[in-house]
Each structure stands twice: as C-alpha cells, then as structure tokens.
Amino acid sequence: MMDLVWLTLPQVIANGLLQGSAIALGAIGLTLTYSILRFANFTHGETISWGGYFTLTALAALTPWIGGIGKWGGLTFGWGLVVALGVGVVGASLLALALDRLLFATLRRHGSAITLVIASFGASLALRNLIVFVYGPESVQFTRELVIADRWLGGLVRVTPDQLAVLGLSAALAVGLTVFLRFTTTGRAMRATAENPALAQITGIDTAHVVRTVWVLGAVLATLAGVFIGITAQLRPELGFDLLLPLFAAAILGGIGSVPGAMLGGLIVGLAESAAVEYLHAGYRNAVGFLVLIAILVIRPTGLFAARG
Amino acid sequence: MALDLATYLVFFLILALNYAVLCLGLNLQWGFTGLFNVGVAGFFAIGAYTSAILTGPPRPEAVGGFDLPVLIGWLGGTLAAGVAALGVGWATLRLRHDYLAITTFGIAVTIQLVALNEEWLTGGAFGIEAIPRPLAAWFTSPTQYNLFYLGLTLALVALVFWGLERLVRGPWGRLLRAIREDEVAAASLGKDVRTQRLIAFALGSAIMGLAGAHFATFMGFIAPESFLPVVTFQVWAMLILGGSGNNRGAVLGAILVWGLWSVAGVTVKALLPPDLQVRGAALQVVLIGVVLAGVLLIRPRGLMGEERAISPHTQATATASTAPSSTPASGGPDAR
C-alpha cells in the first residue's frame, strides 16, 4: 500500500497543482471583488464559465480570419486562441459591468451586503441556465486534437505541454498582479478602497472607477481560468458552479483581499481535491473545498494571510 | 378537458403548498431572525430521505425500509432535519452573514453528494422508490387520492402557519426580531442571542424537513436530482416575492412563484421541439431569476412585506421597520 502511494503521489501532486492553478486564478478575482465590493459574489463562478464560452464562440466566429486556434510547437493552441481570448475577456468584462450596473450598484446604494448576496445567488443560477439555453447541456472542447502526455520523473508523472504552459502562465499572472497592486497608482487606489472606502473617497480616489476596475480585473482573470480549464479539460455549463466552493475556500483560506494568499489557497484546495479523488472517493470531489472551508473558518477565520498585517 | 385541468390543478396545489411549508421555514430563519440559509435543499433532502427510509418497504441492498407508519416517517424527517441543523448551526451561526451563506450552500451541496454516493443508505443515483402513501387503499382512482392528499396538505400548511404565527406574535417572536435588528442591543438586555438564533435555525430547518417528508410521501419516489440548489433558489424567490417577515406573504409567494414556474414549464413543453426541451427548461430558472432581481430592485419588501411592529398611533413619527436587512453597515469582508 505504501509503495502504491509513493508511486501515485507525483501524479496526484501534478494534477492538484494544475487544478489548483485554475482555482487560484478564479480565487484571486473573487478575493479582489470580495474585499472591495464587500459581498460574497456567487456570480464569479458563472463569469468563469461565460468567459470560457465567449472565447469559444469568438474562436468559431473568427475562424475565417484567424484560421482556427493556431499551433505553437507542442501546444494545441496559438495566436488564434490569443485573439479569441481577447474577445472573450471583453465579453466577460461587459457581462460583469452590466450586472453591476443593472443589479448590484442599485442594491449597494439601498440594500445591505446580504441583499447583494441573495441577488448574486439568484443571478448565478440564472446565468448558468442561460448557458444551458444558449450552448446546450453537453460539454464542449476547444480542440479535438489528441495530445500525447510527456513522461517525467522516470514515467511517474504524465503532463501535457498544454498543462505545463497553463501552470507557467498562471504563476506569471499571479506575480504580475501582485506587482500591479503594490506599485501602480490604480493598484494602490484599489488597496485603499478595500481598506476604507469612505477614507479613500475623501483623499480623492475615484471609488466608482475602482469598482469598475475590480469588475474588469475579476472578469479577465475569470476568463483566463475558464479558458485554461477549457484547454486542459473541457467546458461544461456547471463548470462555474462546481468551482464556487473551491473558490470561496481558497479566497478565505488565503485571507480575503490577499492575492498571494488566494494563489496559495487555490493550490492547497487543488492538491486536497486531487488527493481526495485518488485516495478517498472520487464522488466527493466537490465537497473537498467545503471541508477546507469549514476547517479554516473554525481554526482561523481571517485566513492564512489576512489582508492587513 | 375540464377534468384534466382540475386534476392538474390539484397536483399543482399540492406541490405549491409543499413549497409553502419550505418557505414558512425559511421565513422563520430569514424573515424573523435574519439568518441567511442558502442550504434549504439540504434540509429538505434530509427530511425526505429520513421519511422514505422509515416508511419505505424493506430494501435488500440497502439499510432500512422499516415499513413504519407515515406519521412516524414525517416526525422522523422533521426531527432529523432539526437535529442536523442544530449541528450545522452550532458550528456556523457565529459566523458573519456571508460566511453563513457560503457554508450553508456547501452543506446543501455535500448532502446532495451523500445522497448520490452512499448507495447503502440512499439508493444512490436511483434513489428510493415505492414509498407508501397513507390510506392509499381507501381510494379507487389517483385523482380521488390526490384530492384527499390536497386536504391533508392544506391541514399541514394550516398547522405550520398557525404554530408559527403563535410563536412569532408572542414574546419569542419579539425577541427574534430584536436579535435580527440589533444583536448587540439584544445581548445587552441579557438575552442569550446565540441560543435563540440556534433554536430558530433548528426549528426552521425542522419545518423544511417536514416539507421533505411530505414531498417524498406524495411523489412515492425520490432521487438526488430532486434536491439540487435550484430548490433553494425557488424558495428564496418565493419568500422575497411574497414578503419576508410575513407568513401570509410566504404562502402567497410560494403559490405565485410555483405558478409562474409551472406556466413557463408548460409553455416550453408546448412550444419547443423535444430536442430543445432541456435548453428551454433552463429558461424557467432564468425567468425566476429575473423576477427575483426585479423584486429586490423595485419592491424589496415583497408583495406583502412585514407588518408594522409598533403601535399604529405612532405611525406619523416612527419610520417603518422594513425588510430584515437593516443590519448596521456590515464591516469589511474579514473580521476587522
């Protein structure tokens, strides 16, 4: 038995890191909206799904001009996907901004944080079912091309070039975003608004602009997460819904508002899911995020890296 | 034709009133106590499965099928959901609103996964079938039986409604509203806020469990897909539309939203070809979502809203206490 664990462990870790990097990208977007807009946004999962589907639609619609998904070396995608991703990002951002304009902005003015959560819970179900209506209930893939997984560590780990690329891109994005928040004026304005909106406004920060920036930034990261999942696995209407608990778990585990925290939280949740599927019971994959969440809420509700030191 | 319509109407009303019981349970939690439960489907499922296992015929491949009387099944379902809520509430009610929302959502997802995976207990994806109906031998046709069951359902709703009205109009109801409006003030008056919230949460969930038992007995068959988060969503839409904090509003909202849902379902079935039915059915959820958002935006107190809790003589000066959302500006997302 011990031998078996040792033999499967490298692959479990690889799968966990891959799943974790998608969760991390989603959780970074969630933690930013959570800290600045101050409510648990259940629609974030659906932004991930919609971003993926928007990109897929753009890819199909633009094929006459961009000639399909493209091909870079051993990867299954190339410039074509980058162009389509640009369209997908715009689509998801417009969706997020429209939701804010039509629903959340009014409720922010009149209601309390909890009314926002009810509204986002309702909107998330509506958005998910809109995917079923538009695209159908079946899963779809970006490419039908078969990829041979490369063997590493003497054959113990099998990873496709796509998966490696996604892992690297996710890490680069997290680093870039941390730098952005720390050193740019917009990033500082965002952190100030998260800390204290009233004080931020008094000091001359355009908080409405910050709110829009947060929605767009969240939508960009969500689209990337959706497309990364679409490339390495597939797109399903329930994709965003199934990610909700892992996303919240990762964001709260990392400490709301902390980008490195969400990244690490995402990796931890991804590894936990991967280990649970391999060693415990594959049917309970979606409950793993919840167990991590309960554990962190009981032991340390402020998360590993609380936003303020 | 007219008979068909009447038969359908009876069937419709039984399910609408089933939702009304769920909605009354949620109203106790959210409308009166301000507890944000997004796990309605989970407690509904616990009640349904408990009752089905207690009353169902023996199953060779799984635990239970104890063939007990339906009344025992319903009491068992109510009790099981209440006890589960005590455990859940003990662990989560001290959390802030939005964390409570996320954890109750997670609990409902987990309960549904248990229903799907633990075949020895729940029958897995195939669920539990042949759940007996009370006094079924006395009736000759399904229509006659449904008419009887509608009477039973009406009695059940009336009982729950009457019990809740007595509770919330009495001292305990005032205490719950005080906790909802200002926890700290209630605590400073010597009230044990935590225990009272826990009792309200457990009682509301027990009522949801009762609704689950009622549902399982009526359908005669339950499977995990009856307990998806969409149930929670429907019940919330019902309560918000009817008016949270008002039991009559909860019942009215249940009938209206279920009516809207059913009309949309029938329309989709009539208009769309078979291969597009699944896609069309998704539009039902979108429709209810739009209604929910519209009510929150245009009329947050719902159709009925909460009754004034102060003397009518002071109306001129006092500001009405409206939705249970008047918690003082909640702080940042983490415990600051």
PDB file of C-alpha atoms in Angstrom, chain B residues 14-230:
ATOM      1  CA  ILE B  14     -50.126  20.044  -3.540  1.00  0.00           C
ATOM      2  CA  LEU B  15     -46.641  20.924  -4.785  1.00  0.00           C
ATOM      3  CA  ALA B  16     -47.196  24.678  -4.360  1.00  0.00           C
ATOM      4  CA  LEU B  17     -48.250  24.127  -0.749  1.00  0.00           C
ATOM      5  CA  ASN B  18     -45.251  21.834  -0.250  1.00  0.00           C
ATOM      6  CA  TYR B  19     -43.125  24.821  -1.215  1.00  0.00           C
ATOM      7  CA  ALA B  20     -45.223  26.988   1.093  1.00  0.00           C
ATOM      8  CA  VAL B  21     -44.107  24.840   4.049  1.00  0.00           C
ATOM      9  CA  LEU B  22     -40.460  25.205   2.958  1.00  0.00           C
ATOM     10  CA  CYS B  23     -40.980  28.921   2.570  1.00  0.00           C
ATOM     11  CA  LEU B  24     -42.529  29.230   6.055  1.00  0.00           C
ATOM     12  CA  GLY B  25     -39.448  27.503   7.464  1.00  0.00           C
ATOM     13  CA  LEU B  26     -37.135  29.907   5.672  1.00  0.00           C
ATOM     14  CA  ASN B  27     -39.275  32.834   6.802  1.00  0.00           C
ATOM     15  CA  LEU B  28     -38.680  31.900  10.433  1.00  0.00           C
ATOM     16  CA  GLN B  29     -34.922  31.866   9.784  1.00  0.00           C
ATOM     17  CA  TRP B  30     -34.517  34.834   7.466  1.00  0.00           C
ATOM     18  CA  GLY B  31     -37.726  36.850   7.794  1.00  0.00           C
ATOM     19  CA  PHE B  32     -37.871  36.898  11.571  1.00  0.00           C
ATOM     20  CA  THR B  33     -34.362  36.074  12.763  1.00  0.00           C
ATOM     21  CA  GLY B  34     -32.184  37.312   9.900  1.00  0.00           C
ATOM     22  CA  LEU B  35     -30.341  34.013   9.394  1.00  0.00           C
ATOM     23  CA  PHE B  36     -29.112  33.636   5.855  1.00  0.00           C
ATOM     24  CA  ASN B  37     -29.663  29.973   4.915  1.00  0.00           C
ATOM     25  CA  VAL B  38     -28.682  29.015   1.346  1.00  0.00           C
ATOM     26  CA  GLY B  39     -28.948  25.324   2.177  1.00  0.00           C
ATOM     27  CA  VAL B  40     -32.727  24.884   2.081  1.00  0.00           C
ATOM     28  CA  ALA B  41     -32.440  21.984  -0.384  1.00  0.00           C
ATOM     29  CA  GLY B  42     -30.180  20.110   2.064  1.00  0.00           C
ATOM     30  CA  PHE B  43     -32.632  20.106   4.978  1.00  0.00           C
ATOM     31  CA  PHE B  44     -35.459  19.344   2.547  1.00  0.00           C
ATOM     32  CA  ALA B  45     -33.443  16.315   1.404  1.00  0.00           C
ATOM     33  CA  ILE B  46     -32.723  15.113   4.955  1.00  0.00           C
ATOM     34  CA  GLY B  47     -36.442  15.130   5.763  1.00  0.00           C
ATOM     35  CA  ALA B  48     -37.357  13.370   2.528  1.00  0.00           C
ATOM     36  CA  TYR B  49     -34.743  10.617   2.825  1.00  0.00           C
ATOM     37  CA  THR B  50     -35.363  10.020   6.532  1.00  0.00           C
ATOM     38  CA  SER B  51     -39.086   9.645   5.979  1.00  0.00           C
ATOM     39  CA  ALA B  52     -38.580   7.452   2.914  1.00  0.00           C
ATOM     40  CA  ILE B  53     -36.202   5.134   4.777  1.00  0.00           C
ATOM     41  CA  LEU B  54     -38.507   4.906   7.814  1.00  0.00           C
ATOM     42  CA  THR B  55     -41.748   4.292   5.925  1.00  0.00           C
ATOM     43  CA  GLY B  56     -40.488   2.505   2.801  1.00  0.00           C
ATOM     44  CA  PRO B  57     -40.637  -1.238   2.126  1.00  0.00           C
ATOM     45  CA  PRO B  58     -37.510  -3.265   3.042  1.00  0.00           C
ATOM     46  CA  ARG B  59     -34.687  -2.949   0.532  1.00  0.00           C
ATOM     47  CA  PRO B  60     -32.387  -5.956   0.117  1.00  0.00           C
ATOM     48  CA  GLU B  61     -29.372  -3.942  -0.982  1.00  0.00           C
ATOM     49  CA  ALA B  62     -29.584  -1.071   1.476  1.00  0.00           C
ATOM     50  CA  VAL B  63     -30.260  -0.140   5.078  1.00  0.00           C
ATOM     51  CA  GLY B  64     -33.840   0.379   6.096  1.00  0.00           C
ATOM     52  CA  GLY B  65     -37.154   0.242   4.537  1.00  0.00           C
ATOM     53  CA  PHE B  66     -38.643  -0.104   8.047  1.00  0.00           C
ATOM     54  CA  ASP B  67     -42.256  -0.043   6.871  1.00  0.00           C
ATOM     55  CA  LEU B  68     -43.267   2.259   9.725  1.00  0.00           C
ATOM     56  CA  PRO B  69     -46.455   4.368   9.700  1.00  0.00           C
ATOM     57  CA  VAL B  70     -46.321   7.560   7.627  1.00  0.00           C
ATOM     58  CA  LEU B  71     -46.814   9.731  10.709  1.00  0.00           C
ATOM     59  CA  ILE B  72     -43.638   8.275  12.250  1.00  0.00           C
ATOM     60  CA  GLY B  73     -41.832   8.957   8.971  1.00  0.00           C
ATOM     61  CA  TRP B  74     -42.899  12.589   8.969  1.00  0.00           C
ATOM     62  CA  LEU B  75     -41.949  13.075  12.610  1.00  0.00           C
ATOM     63  CA  GLY B  76     -38.630  11.352  11.930  1.00  0.00           C
ATOM     64  CA  GLY B  77     -37.942  13.561   8.910  1.00  0.00           C
ATOM     65  CA  THR B  78     -38.755  16.692  10.888  1.00  0.00           C
ATOM     66  CA  LEU B  79     -36.599  15.618  13.788  1.00  0.00           C
ATOM     67  CA  ALA B  80     -33.649  14.541  11.625  1.00  0.00           C
ATOM     68  CA  ALA B  81     -33.545  17.874   9.785  1.00  0.00           C
ATOM     69  CA  GLY B  82     -33.835  19.745  13.075  1.00  0.00           C
ATOM     70  CA  VAL B  83     -31.003  17.781  14.690  1.00  0.00           C
ATOM     71  CA  ALA B  84     -28.807  18.220  11.609  1.00  0.00           C
ATOM     72  CA  ALA B  85     -29.486  21.946  11.742  1.00  0.00           C
ATOM     73  CA  LEU B  86     -28.502  22.024  15.427  1.00  0.00           C
ATOM     74  CA  GLY B  87     -25.106  20.612  14.475  1.00  0.00           C
ATOM     75  CA  VAL B  88     -24.670  22.856  11.465  1.00  0.00           C
ATOM     76  CA  GLY B  89     -25.896  25.902  13.336  1.00  0.00           C
ATOM     77  CA  TRP B  90     -23.668  25.247  16.317  1.00  0.00           C
ATOM     78  CA  ALA B  91     -20.635  25.316  14.030  1.00  0.00           C
ATOM     79  CA  THR B  92     -21.642  28.167  11.709  1.00  0.00           C
ATOM     80  CA  LEU B  93     -24.110  30.587  13.299  1.00  0.00           C
ATOM     81  CA  ARG B  94     -21.357  32.554  14.972  1.00  0.00           C
ATOM     82  CA  LEU B  95     -20.005  33.390  11.535  1.00  0.00           C
ATOM     83  CA  ARG B  96     -20.891  36.578   9.718  1.00  0.00           C
ATOM     84  CA  HIS B  97     -23.859  36.619   7.317  1.00  0.00           C
ATOM     85  CA  ASP B  98     -21.973  35.997   4.107  1.00  0.00           C
ATOM     86  CA  TYR B  99     -19.855  33.191   5.590  1.00  0.00           C
ATOM     87  CA  LEU B 100     -23.064  31.585   6.834  1.00  0.00           C
ATOM     88  CA  ALA B 101     -24.406  31.817   3.279  1.00  0.00           C
ATOM     89  CA  ILE B 102     -21.333  30.111   1.837  1.00  0.00           C
ATOM     90  CA  THR B 103     -21.230  27.355   4.459  1.00  0.00           C
ATOM     91  CA  THR B 104     -24.945  26.534   4.252  1.00  0.00           C
ATOM     92  CA  PHE B 105     -24.556  26.421   0.469  1.00  0.00           C
ATOM     93  CA  GLY B 106     -21.681  23.981   0.947  1.00  0.00           C
ATOM     94  CA  ILE B 107     -23.724  21.848   3.339  1.00  0.00           C
ATOM     95  CA  ALA B 108     -26.526  21.508   0.793  1.00  0.00           C
ATOM     96  CA  VAL B 109     -24.006  20.517  -1.895  1.00  0.00           C
ATOM     97  CA  THR B 110     -22.446  17.958   0.463  1.00  0.00           C
ATOM     98  CA  ILE B 111     -25.805  16.470   1.476  1.00  0.00           C
ATOM     99  CA  GLN B 112     -26.690  16.078  -2.192  1.00  0.00           C
ATOM    100  CA  LEU B 113     -23.355  14.329  -2.791  1.00  0.00           C
ATOM    101  CA  VAL B 114     -24.051  11.970   0.119  1.00  0.00           C
ATOM    102  CA  ALA B 115     -27.450  11.182  -1.408  1.00  0.00           C
ATOM    103  CA  LEU B 116     -25.725  10.473  -4.710  1.00  0.00           C
ATOM    104  CA  ASN B 117     -22.816   8.384  -3.385  1.00  0.00           C
ATOM    105  CA  GLU B 118     -23.958   6.468  -0.292  1.00  0.00           C
ATOM    106  CA  GLU B 119     -25.942   3.742  -2.009  1.00  0.00           C
ATOM    107  CA  TRP B 120     -26.241   1.664   1.165  1.00  0.00           C
ATOM    108  CA  LEU B 121     -28.319   4.456   2.698  1.00  0.00           C
ATOM    109  CA  THR B 122     -29.958   6.465  -0.058  1.00  0.00           C
ATOM    110  CA  GLY B 123     -30.021   4.145  -3.057  1.00  0.00           C
ATOM    111  CA  GLY B 124     -27.519   6.372  -4.866  1.00  0.00           C
ATOM    112  CA  ALA B 125     -28.487   7.856  -8.207  1.00  0.00           C
ATOM    113  CA  PHE B 126     -31.530   5.565  -8.440  1.00  0.00           C
ATOM    114  CA  GLY B 127     -32.947   6.940  -5.206  1.00  0.00           C
ATOM    115  CA  ILE B 128     -35.700   5.294  -3.192  1.00  0.00           C
ATOM    116  CA  GLU B 129     -38.916   4.100  -4.783  1.00  0.00           C
ATOM    117  CA  ALA B 130     -42.237   2.646  -3.741  1.00  0.00           C
ATOM    118  CA  ILE B 131     -42.544   4.998  -0.778  1.00  0.00           C
ATOM    119  CA  PRO B 132     -46.035   4.186   0.560  1.00  0.00           C
ATOM    120  CA  ARG B 133     -48.815   6.771   0.690  1.00  0.00           C
ATOM    121  CA  PRO B 134     -51.131   6.896   3.686  1.00  0.00           C
ATOM    122  CA  LEU B 135     -54.597   5.297   3.308  1.00  0.00           C
ATOM    123  CA  ALA B 136     -53.913   4.604  -0.366  1.00  0.00           C
ATOM    124  CA  ALA B 137     -56.156   1.515  -0.294  1.00  0.00           C
ATOM    125  CA  TRP B 138     -59.231   3.593   0.524  1.00  0.00           C
ATOM    126  CA  PHE B 139     -59.312   5.354  -2.830  1.00  0.00           C
ATOM    127  CA  THR B 140     -60.130   3.951  -6.231  1.00  0.00           C
ATOM    128  CA  SER B 141     -58.559   6.494  -8.596  1.00  0.00           C
ATOM    129  CA  PRO B 142     -55.365   8.578  -8.443  1.00  0.00           C
ATOM    130  CA  THR B 143     -57.434  11.762  -8.825  1.00  0.00           C
ATOM    131  CA  GLN B 144     -59.529  10.911  -5.799  1.00  0.00           C
ATOM    132  CA  TYR B 145     -56.401  10.162  -3.828  1.00  0.00           C
ATOM    133  CA  ASN B 146     -54.743  13.418  -4.840  1.00  0.00           C
ATOM    134  CA  LEU B 147     -57.843  15.304  -3.729  1.00  0.00           C
ATOM    135  CA  PHE B 148     -57.549  13.621  -0.332  1.00  0.00           C
ATOM    136  CA  TYR B 149     -53.832  14.400  -0.205  1.00  0.00           C
ATOM    137  CA  LEU B 150     -54.557  18.034  -1.032  1.00  0.00           C
ATOM    138  CA  GLY B 151     -56.833  18.143   2.009  1.00  0.00           C
ATOM    139  CA  LEU B 152     -54.056  16.626   4.105  1.00  0.00           C
ATOM    140  CA  THR B 153     -51.608  19.163   2.697  1.00  0.00           C
ATOM    141  CA  LEU B 154     -53.914  22.073   3.453  1.00  0.00           C
ATOM    142  CA  ALA B 155     -54.241  20.837   7.026  1.00  0.00           C
ATOM    143  CA  LEU B 156     -50.445  20.597   7.279  1.00  0.00           C
ATOM    144  CA  VAL B 157     -49.904  24.132   5.961  1.00  0.00           C
ATOM    145  CA  ALA B 158     -52.598  25.450   8.278  1.00  0.00           C
ATOM    146  CA  LEU B 159     -50.970  23.726  11.255  1.00  0.00           C
ATOM    147  CA  VAL B 160     -47.482  25.045  10.481  1.00  0.00           C
ATOM    148  CA  PHE B 161     -48.852  28.505   9.710  1.00  0.00           C
ATOM    149  CA  TRP B 162     -50.886  28.647  12.916  1.00  0.00           C
ATOM    150  CA  GLY B 163     -47.991  27.402  15.037  1.00  0.00           C
ATOM    151  CA  LEU B 164     -45.549  29.889  13.553  1.00  0.00           C
ATOM    152  CA  GLU B 165     -47.988  32.794  13.858  1.00  0.00           C
ATOM    153  CA  ARG B 166     -48.464  31.998  17.543  1.00  0.00           C
ATOM    154  CA  LEU B 167     -44.717  31.821  18.055  1.00  0.00           C
ATOM    155  CA  VAL B 168     -43.712  34.977  16.193  1.00  0.00           C
ATOM    156  CA  ARG B 169     -46.528  37.098  17.607  1.00  0.00           C
ATOM    157  CA  GLY B 170     -45.604  36.117  21.131  1.00  0.00           C
ATOM    158  CA  PRO B 171     -42.646  37.198  23.260  1.00  0.00           C
ATOM    159  CA  TRP B 172     -40.286  34.825  21.456  1.00  0.00           C
ATOM    160  CA  GLY B 173     -41.104  36.457  18.116  1.00  0.00           C
ATOM    161  CA  ARG B 174     -40.308  39.872  19.557  1.00  0.00           C
ATOM    162  CA  LEU B 175     -37.034  38.532  20.880  1.00  0.00           C
ATOM    163  CA  LEU B 176     -36.122  37.101  17.452  1.00  0.00           C
ATOM    164  CA  ARG B 177     -36.865  40.395  15.728  1.00  0.00           C
ATOM    165  CA  ALA B 178     -34.836  42.229  18.333  1.00  0.00           C
ATOM    166  CA  ILE B 179     -31.893  39.915  17.630  1.00  0.00           C
ATOM    167  CA  ARG B 180     -32.361  40.412  13.904  1.00  0.00           C
ATOM    168  CA  GLU B 181     -32.391  44.198  14.181  1.00  0.00           C
ATOM    169  CA  ASP B 182     -29.576  44.633  16.662  1.00  0.00           C
ATOM    170  CA  GLU B 183     -27.740  41.668  18.096  1.00  0.00           C
ATOM    171  CA  VAL B 184     -25.646  43.706  20.477  1.00  0.00           C
ATOM    172  CA  ALA B 185     -28.640  45.559  21.905  1.00  0.00           C
ATOM    173  CA  ALA B 186     -30.492  42.270  22.447  1.00  0.00           C
ATOM    174  CA  ALA B 187     -27.450  40.776  24.168  1.00  0.00           C
ATOM    175  CA  SER B 188     -27.034  43.818  26.366  1.00  0.00           C
ATOM    176  CA  LEU B 189     -30.593  43.277  27.603  1.00  0.00           C
ATOM    177  CA  GLY B 190     -29.472  39.900  28.897  1.00  0.00           C
ATOM    178  CA  LYS B 191     -30.829  37.788  26.045  1.00  0.00           C
ATOM    179  CA  ASP B 192     -28.900  34.696  25.067  1.00  0.00           C
ATOM    180  CA  VAL B 193     -28.570  35.637  21.406  1.00  0.00           C
ATOM    181  CA  ARG B 194     -26.617  32.590  20.336  1.00  0.00           C
ATOM    182  CA  THR B 195     -29.028  30.031  21.792  1.00  0.00           C
ATOM    183  CA  GLN B 196     -32.100  31.806  20.437  1.00  0.00           C
ATOM    184  CA  ARG B 197     -30.622  32.012  16.954  1.00  0.00           C
ATOM    185  CA  LEU B 198     -29.723  28.343  17.119  1.00  0.00           C
ATOM    186  CA  ILE B 199     -33.273  27.391  18.173  1.00  0.00           C
ATOM    187  CA  ALA B 200     -34.802  29.471  15.366  1.00  0.00           C
ATOM    188  CA  PHE B 201     -32.403  27.941  12.845  1.00  0.00           C
ATOM    189  CA  ALA B 202     -33.150  24.383  14.007  1.00  0.00           C
ATOM    190  CA  LEU B 203     -36.915  24.940  14.111  1.00  0.00           C
ATOM    191  CA  GLY B 204     -36.949  26.492  10.638  1.00  0.00           C
ATOM    192  CA  SER B 205     -34.868  23.608   9.266  1.00  0.00           C
ATOM    193  CA  ALA B 206     -37.122  21.065  11.006  1.00  0.00           C
ATOM    194  CA  ILE B 207     -40.076  22.594   9.138  1.00  0.00           C
ATOM    195  CA  MET B 208     -38.087  22.200   5.913  1.00  0.00           C
ATOM    196  CA  GLY B 209     -37.523  18.549   6.862  1.00  0.00           C
ATOM    197  CA  LEU B 210     -41.278  18.141   7.370  1.00  0.00           C
ATOM    198  CA  ALA B 211     -41.807  19.540   3.881  1.00  0.00           C
ATOM    199  CA  GLY B 212     -39.287  16.985   2.599  1.00  0.00           C
ATOM    200  CA  ALA B 213     -41.173  14.113   4.256  1.00  0.00           C
ATOM    201  CA  HIS B 214     -44.449  15.395   2.816  1.00  0.00           C
ATOM    202  CA  PHE B 215     -42.830  15.615  -0.623  1.00  0.00           C
ATOM    203  CA  ALA B 216     -41.360  12.083  -0.506  1.00  0.00           C
ATOM    204  CA  THR B 217     -44.677  10.587   0.577  1.00  0.00           C
ATOM    205  CA  PHE B 218     -46.584  12.356  -2.184  1.00  0.00           C
ATOM    206  CA  MET B 219     -44.154  11.602  -5.000  1.00  0.00           C
ATOM    207  CA  GLY B 220     -43.594   7.997  -3.890  1.00  0.00           C
ATOM    208  CA  PHE B 221     -40.090   8.229  -5.324  1.00  0.00           C
ATOM    209  CA  ILE B 222     -37.090  10.419  -4.542  1.00  0.00           C
ATOM    210  CA  ALA B 223     -33.686  10.776  -6.184  1.00  0.00           C
ATOM    211  CA  PRO B 224     -30.750  13.155  -5.681  1.00  0.00           C
ATOM    212  CA  GLU B 225     -31.804  15.406  -8.568  1.00  0.00           C
ATOM    213  CA  SER B 226     -34.901  16.458  -6.606  1.00  0.00           C
ATOM    214  CA  PHE B 227     -32.638  18.276  -4.158  1.00  0.00           C
ATOM    215  CA  LEU B 228     -30.463  20.489  -6.328  1.00  0.00           C
ATOM    216  CA  PRO B 229     -29.634  24.096  -5.346  1.00  0.00           C
ATOM    217  CA  VAL B 230     -32.406  25.243  -7.661  1.00  0.00           C
TER     218      VAL B 230
END
